[in-house]
CSV table of C-alpha atoms in Angstrom, one decimal:
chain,number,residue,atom,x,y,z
M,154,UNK,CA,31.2,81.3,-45.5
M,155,UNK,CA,29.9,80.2,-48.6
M,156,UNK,CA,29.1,77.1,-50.1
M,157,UNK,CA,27.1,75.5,-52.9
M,158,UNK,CA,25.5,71.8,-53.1
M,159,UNK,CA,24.5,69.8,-56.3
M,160,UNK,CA,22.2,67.2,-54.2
M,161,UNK,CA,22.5,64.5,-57.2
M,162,UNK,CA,25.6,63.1,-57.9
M,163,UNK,CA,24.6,60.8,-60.8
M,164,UNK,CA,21.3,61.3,-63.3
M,165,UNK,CA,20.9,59.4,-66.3
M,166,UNK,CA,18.5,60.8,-68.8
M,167,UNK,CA,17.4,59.1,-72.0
M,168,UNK,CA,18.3,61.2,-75.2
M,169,UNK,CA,15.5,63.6,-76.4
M,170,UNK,CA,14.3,64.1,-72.9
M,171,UNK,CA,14.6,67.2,-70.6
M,172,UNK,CA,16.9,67.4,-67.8
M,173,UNK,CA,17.3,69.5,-64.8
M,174,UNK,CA,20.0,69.9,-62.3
M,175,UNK,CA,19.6,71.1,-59.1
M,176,UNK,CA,22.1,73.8,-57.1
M,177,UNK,CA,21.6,75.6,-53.8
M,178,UNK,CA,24.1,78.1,-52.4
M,179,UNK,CA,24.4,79.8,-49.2
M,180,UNK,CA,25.7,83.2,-49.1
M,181,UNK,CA,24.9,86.5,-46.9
M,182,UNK,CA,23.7,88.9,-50.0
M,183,UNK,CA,22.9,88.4,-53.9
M,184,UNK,CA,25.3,86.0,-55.2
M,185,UNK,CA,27.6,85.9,-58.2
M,186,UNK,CA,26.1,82.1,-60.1
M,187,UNK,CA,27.7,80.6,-62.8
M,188,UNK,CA,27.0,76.8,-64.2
M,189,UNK,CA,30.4,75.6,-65.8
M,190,UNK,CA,30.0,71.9,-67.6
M,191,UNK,CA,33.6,69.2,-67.7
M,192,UNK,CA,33.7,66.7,-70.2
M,193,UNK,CA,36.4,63.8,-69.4
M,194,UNK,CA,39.8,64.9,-69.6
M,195,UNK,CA,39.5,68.7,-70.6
M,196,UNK,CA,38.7,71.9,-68.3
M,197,UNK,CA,35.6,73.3,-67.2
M,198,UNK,CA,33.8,75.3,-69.9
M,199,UNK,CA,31.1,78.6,-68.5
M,200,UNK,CA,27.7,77.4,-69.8
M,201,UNK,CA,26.0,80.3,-68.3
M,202,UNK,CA,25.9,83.1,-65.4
M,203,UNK,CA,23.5,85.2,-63.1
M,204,UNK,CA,24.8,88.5,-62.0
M,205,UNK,CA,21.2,90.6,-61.3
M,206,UNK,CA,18.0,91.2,-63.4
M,207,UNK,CA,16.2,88.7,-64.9
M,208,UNK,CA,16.1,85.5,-63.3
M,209,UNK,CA,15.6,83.3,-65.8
M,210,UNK,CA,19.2,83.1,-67.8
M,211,UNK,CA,20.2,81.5,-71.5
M,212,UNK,CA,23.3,80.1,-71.7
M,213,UNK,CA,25.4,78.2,-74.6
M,214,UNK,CA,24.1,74.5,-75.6
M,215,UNK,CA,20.2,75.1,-75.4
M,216,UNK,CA,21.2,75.5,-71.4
M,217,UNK,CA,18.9,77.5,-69.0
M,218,UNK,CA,19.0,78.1,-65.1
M,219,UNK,CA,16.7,79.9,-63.5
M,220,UNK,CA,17.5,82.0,-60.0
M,221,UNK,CA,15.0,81.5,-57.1
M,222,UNK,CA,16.0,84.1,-54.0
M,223,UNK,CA,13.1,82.4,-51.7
M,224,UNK,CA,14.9,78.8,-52.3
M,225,UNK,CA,18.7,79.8,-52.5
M,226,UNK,CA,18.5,78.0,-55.4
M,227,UNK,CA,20.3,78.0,-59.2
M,228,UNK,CA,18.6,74.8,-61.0
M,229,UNK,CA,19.8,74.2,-64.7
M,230,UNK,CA,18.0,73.1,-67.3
M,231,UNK,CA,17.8,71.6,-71.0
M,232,UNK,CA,14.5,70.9,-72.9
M,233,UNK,CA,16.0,68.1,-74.8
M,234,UNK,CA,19.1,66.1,-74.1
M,235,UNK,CA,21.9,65.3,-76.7
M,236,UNK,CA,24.4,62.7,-76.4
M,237,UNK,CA,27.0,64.9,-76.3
M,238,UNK,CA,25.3,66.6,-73.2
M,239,UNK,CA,26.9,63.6,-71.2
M,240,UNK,CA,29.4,65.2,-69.0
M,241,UNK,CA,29.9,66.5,-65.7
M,242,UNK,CA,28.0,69.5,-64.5
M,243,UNK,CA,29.7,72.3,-61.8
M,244,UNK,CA,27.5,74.6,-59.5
M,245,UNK,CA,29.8,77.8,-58.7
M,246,UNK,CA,29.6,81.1,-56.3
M,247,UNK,CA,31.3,84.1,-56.3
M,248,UNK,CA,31.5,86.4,-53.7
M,249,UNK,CA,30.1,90.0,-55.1
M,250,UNK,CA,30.5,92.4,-51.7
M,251,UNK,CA,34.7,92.2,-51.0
M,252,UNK,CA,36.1,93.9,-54.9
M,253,UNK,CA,39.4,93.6,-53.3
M,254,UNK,CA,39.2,90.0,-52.7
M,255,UNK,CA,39.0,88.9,-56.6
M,256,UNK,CA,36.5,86.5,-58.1
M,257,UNK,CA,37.5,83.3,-55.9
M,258,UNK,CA,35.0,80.5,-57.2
M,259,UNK,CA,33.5,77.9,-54.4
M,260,UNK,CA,32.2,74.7,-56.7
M,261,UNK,CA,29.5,72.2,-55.6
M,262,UNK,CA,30.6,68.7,-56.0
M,263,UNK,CA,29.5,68.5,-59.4
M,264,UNK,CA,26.4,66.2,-61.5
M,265,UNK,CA,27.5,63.3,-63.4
M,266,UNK,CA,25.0,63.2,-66.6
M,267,UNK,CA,24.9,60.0,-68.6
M,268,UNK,CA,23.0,59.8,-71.7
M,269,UNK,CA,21.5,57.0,-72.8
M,270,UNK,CA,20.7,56.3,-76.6
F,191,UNK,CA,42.5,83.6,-80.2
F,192,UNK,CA,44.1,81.1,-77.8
F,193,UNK,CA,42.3,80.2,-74.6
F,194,UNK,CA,44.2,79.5,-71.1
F,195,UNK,CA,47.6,77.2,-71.9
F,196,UNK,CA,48.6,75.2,-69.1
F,197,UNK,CA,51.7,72.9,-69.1
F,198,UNK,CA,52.7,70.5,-69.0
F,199,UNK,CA,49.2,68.4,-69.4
F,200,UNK,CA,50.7,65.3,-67.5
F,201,UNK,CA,52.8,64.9,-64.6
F,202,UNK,CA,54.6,62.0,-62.5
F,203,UNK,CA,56.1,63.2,-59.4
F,204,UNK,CA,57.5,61.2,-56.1
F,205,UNK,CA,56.5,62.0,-52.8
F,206,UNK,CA,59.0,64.6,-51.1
F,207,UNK,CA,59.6,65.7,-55.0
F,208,UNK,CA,58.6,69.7,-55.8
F,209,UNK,CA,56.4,70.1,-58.7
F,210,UNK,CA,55.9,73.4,-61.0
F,211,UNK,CA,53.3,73.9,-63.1
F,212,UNK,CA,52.5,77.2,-65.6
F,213,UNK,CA,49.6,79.2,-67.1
F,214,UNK,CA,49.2,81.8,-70.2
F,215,UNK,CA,46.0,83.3,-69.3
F,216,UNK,CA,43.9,84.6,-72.5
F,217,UNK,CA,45.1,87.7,-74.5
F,218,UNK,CA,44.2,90.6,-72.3
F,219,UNK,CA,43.2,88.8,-68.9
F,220,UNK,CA,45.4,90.1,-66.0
F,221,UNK,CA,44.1,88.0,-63.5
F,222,UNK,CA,45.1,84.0,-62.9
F,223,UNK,CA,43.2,81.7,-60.5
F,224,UNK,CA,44.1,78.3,-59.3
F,225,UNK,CA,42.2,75.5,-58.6
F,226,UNK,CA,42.7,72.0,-57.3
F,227,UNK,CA,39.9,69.2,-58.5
F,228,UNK,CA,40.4,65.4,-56.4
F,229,UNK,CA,38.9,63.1,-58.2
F,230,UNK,CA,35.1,63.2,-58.0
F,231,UNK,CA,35.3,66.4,-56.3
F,232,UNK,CA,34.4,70.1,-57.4
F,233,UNK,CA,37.4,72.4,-57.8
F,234,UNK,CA,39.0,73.8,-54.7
F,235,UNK,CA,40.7,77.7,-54.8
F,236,UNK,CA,44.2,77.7,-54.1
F,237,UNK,CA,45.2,81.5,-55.1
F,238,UNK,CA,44.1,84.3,-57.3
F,239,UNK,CA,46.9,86.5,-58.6
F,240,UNK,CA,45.7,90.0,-60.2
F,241,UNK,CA,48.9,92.5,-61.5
F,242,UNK,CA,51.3,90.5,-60.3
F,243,UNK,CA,49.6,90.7,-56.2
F,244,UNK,CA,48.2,87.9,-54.7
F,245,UNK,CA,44.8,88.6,-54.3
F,246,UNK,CA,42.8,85.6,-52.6
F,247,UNK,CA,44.5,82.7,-51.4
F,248,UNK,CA,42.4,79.5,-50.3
F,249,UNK,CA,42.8,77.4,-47.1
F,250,UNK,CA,46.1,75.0,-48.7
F,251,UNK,CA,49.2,74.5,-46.8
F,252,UNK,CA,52.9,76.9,-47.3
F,253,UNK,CA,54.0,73.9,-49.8
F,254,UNK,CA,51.9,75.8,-52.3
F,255,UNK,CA,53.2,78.9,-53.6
F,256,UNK,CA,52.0,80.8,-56.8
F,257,UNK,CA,53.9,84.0,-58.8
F,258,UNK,CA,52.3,85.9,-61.7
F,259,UNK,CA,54.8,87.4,-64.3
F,260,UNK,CA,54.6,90.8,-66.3
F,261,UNK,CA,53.4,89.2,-69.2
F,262,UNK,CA,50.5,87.8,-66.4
F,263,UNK,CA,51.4,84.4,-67.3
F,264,UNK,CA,51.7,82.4,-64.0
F,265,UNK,CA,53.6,79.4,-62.2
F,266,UNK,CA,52.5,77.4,-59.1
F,267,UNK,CA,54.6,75.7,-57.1
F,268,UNK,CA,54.0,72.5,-54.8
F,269,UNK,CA,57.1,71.4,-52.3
F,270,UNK,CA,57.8,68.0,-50.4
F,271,UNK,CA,54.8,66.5,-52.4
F,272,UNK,CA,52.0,64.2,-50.6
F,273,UNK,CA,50.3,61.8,-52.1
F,274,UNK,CA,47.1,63.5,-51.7
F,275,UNK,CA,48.3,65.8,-54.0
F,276,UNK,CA,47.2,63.8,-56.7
F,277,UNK,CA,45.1,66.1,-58.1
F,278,UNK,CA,44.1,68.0,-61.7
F,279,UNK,CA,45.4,71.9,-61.0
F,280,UNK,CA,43.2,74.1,-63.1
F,281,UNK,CA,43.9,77.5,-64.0
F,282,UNK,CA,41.9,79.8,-64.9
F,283,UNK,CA,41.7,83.5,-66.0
F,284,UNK,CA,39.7,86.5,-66.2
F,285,UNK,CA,39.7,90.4,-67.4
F,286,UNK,CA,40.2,91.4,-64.2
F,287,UNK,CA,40.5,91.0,-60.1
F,288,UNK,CA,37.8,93.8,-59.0
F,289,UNK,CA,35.0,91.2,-58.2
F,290,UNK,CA,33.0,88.2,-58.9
F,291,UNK,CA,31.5,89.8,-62.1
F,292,UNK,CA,34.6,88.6,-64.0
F,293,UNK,CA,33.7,85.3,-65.5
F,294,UNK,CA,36.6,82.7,-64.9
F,295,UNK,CA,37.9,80.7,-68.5
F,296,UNK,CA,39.9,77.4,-67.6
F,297,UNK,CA,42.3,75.6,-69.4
F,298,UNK,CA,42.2,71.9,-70.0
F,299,UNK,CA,44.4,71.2,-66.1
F,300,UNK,CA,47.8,69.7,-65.5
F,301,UNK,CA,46.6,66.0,-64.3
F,302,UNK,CA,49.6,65.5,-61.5
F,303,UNK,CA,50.2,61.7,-59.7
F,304,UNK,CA,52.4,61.0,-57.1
F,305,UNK,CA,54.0,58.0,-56.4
């Protein structure tokens, strides 16, 4: 089965600095990655996604996440943090082999990102 | 254009009460996903609905029940509520149910408690 882990739960980064957030996954074949980003109260919003090609992805808000195969990993990053970066950050896999089983999303536990001035 | 509507935002419920909760995916979408998120936890997959076929449906008891209409707006159903219920249910939807390459959009949750 499938499953992703976001090893930090909490990182506090001082504005103007970079950040990175870490994801591994564990899935059979090439994955389906996505990085989706919660702010308190609302739904998650898609930052970014990695279907094949080039690993090294841009997504919306200066966001970046490179793919590394050899380390089943999906790390995101930001070269310089805003305030309104502070939010909660979701890992997600999708399943790419079964078309008939849909898109079904597994989430890591999420990275809590505080911001300080 | 609108994104994915859920209502209502907030819900108070009992324990033993049955909840439903509803979902207008984005102009076009056919496909509706929903997701459960405790708090402090990632989201967890109940069901994926694509043409009005349940597609995908994740490891939650027969309380929960989902429906997609013709218009592929959707409803989910919870029975003889728990406490551990408590819960935001997200929705979320996509062009299409063919495979992971379909980027999910979510609306802002229903944020249910039980009492």
């Amino acid at each position: 089965a499938q499953s992703v882990t976001q090893p930090d739960i909490h990182i506090t980064v001082s504005e103007g600095a970079s950040l990175e957030l870490r994801c591994n996954y564990s899935y059979g074949a090439t994955p389906y990655l996505f990085w989706y980003v919660q702010s308190p109260g609302q739904g998650l919003q898609l930052l970014l996604k990695y279907f094949s090609g080039d690993t090294l992805v841009q997504g919306i808000k200066g966001f970046e996440a490179e793919f590394k195969r050899s380390q089943s990993s999906f790390n995101l990053r930001k070269p310089s943090v805003h305030w309104s970066d502070a939010a909660e950050y979701f890992c997600a896999v999708a399943q790419t082999w079964i078309k008939a089983a849909g898109n079904k999303l597994t989430f890591g536990g999420g990275t809590r990102v505080l911001v300080k001035p | 254009d609108a994104g994915v509507t859920q209502s209502p935002t907030h819900l108070i419920k009992t324990r033993g009460q049955q909840v439903t909760l509803r979902c207008s995916p984005i102009s076009g979408h056919k496909s509706v996903s929903w997701y459960q998120q405790v708090l402090g936890q990632g989201p967890q997959f109940i069901f994926q609905y694509y043409e009005k076929e349940e597609r995908g449906r994740g490891n939650f008891p027969d309380r929960f029940s989902a429906r997609q209409f013709p218009n592929y707006s959707s409803e989910l159903n919870v029975n003889a509520l728990l406490l551990g219920d408590s819960a935001l249910y997200l929705c979320a939807s996509s062009l299409g149910g063919t495979g992971g390459d379909q980027p999910q959009h979510f609306g802002d949750g229903t944020r249910l408690s039980i009492l």
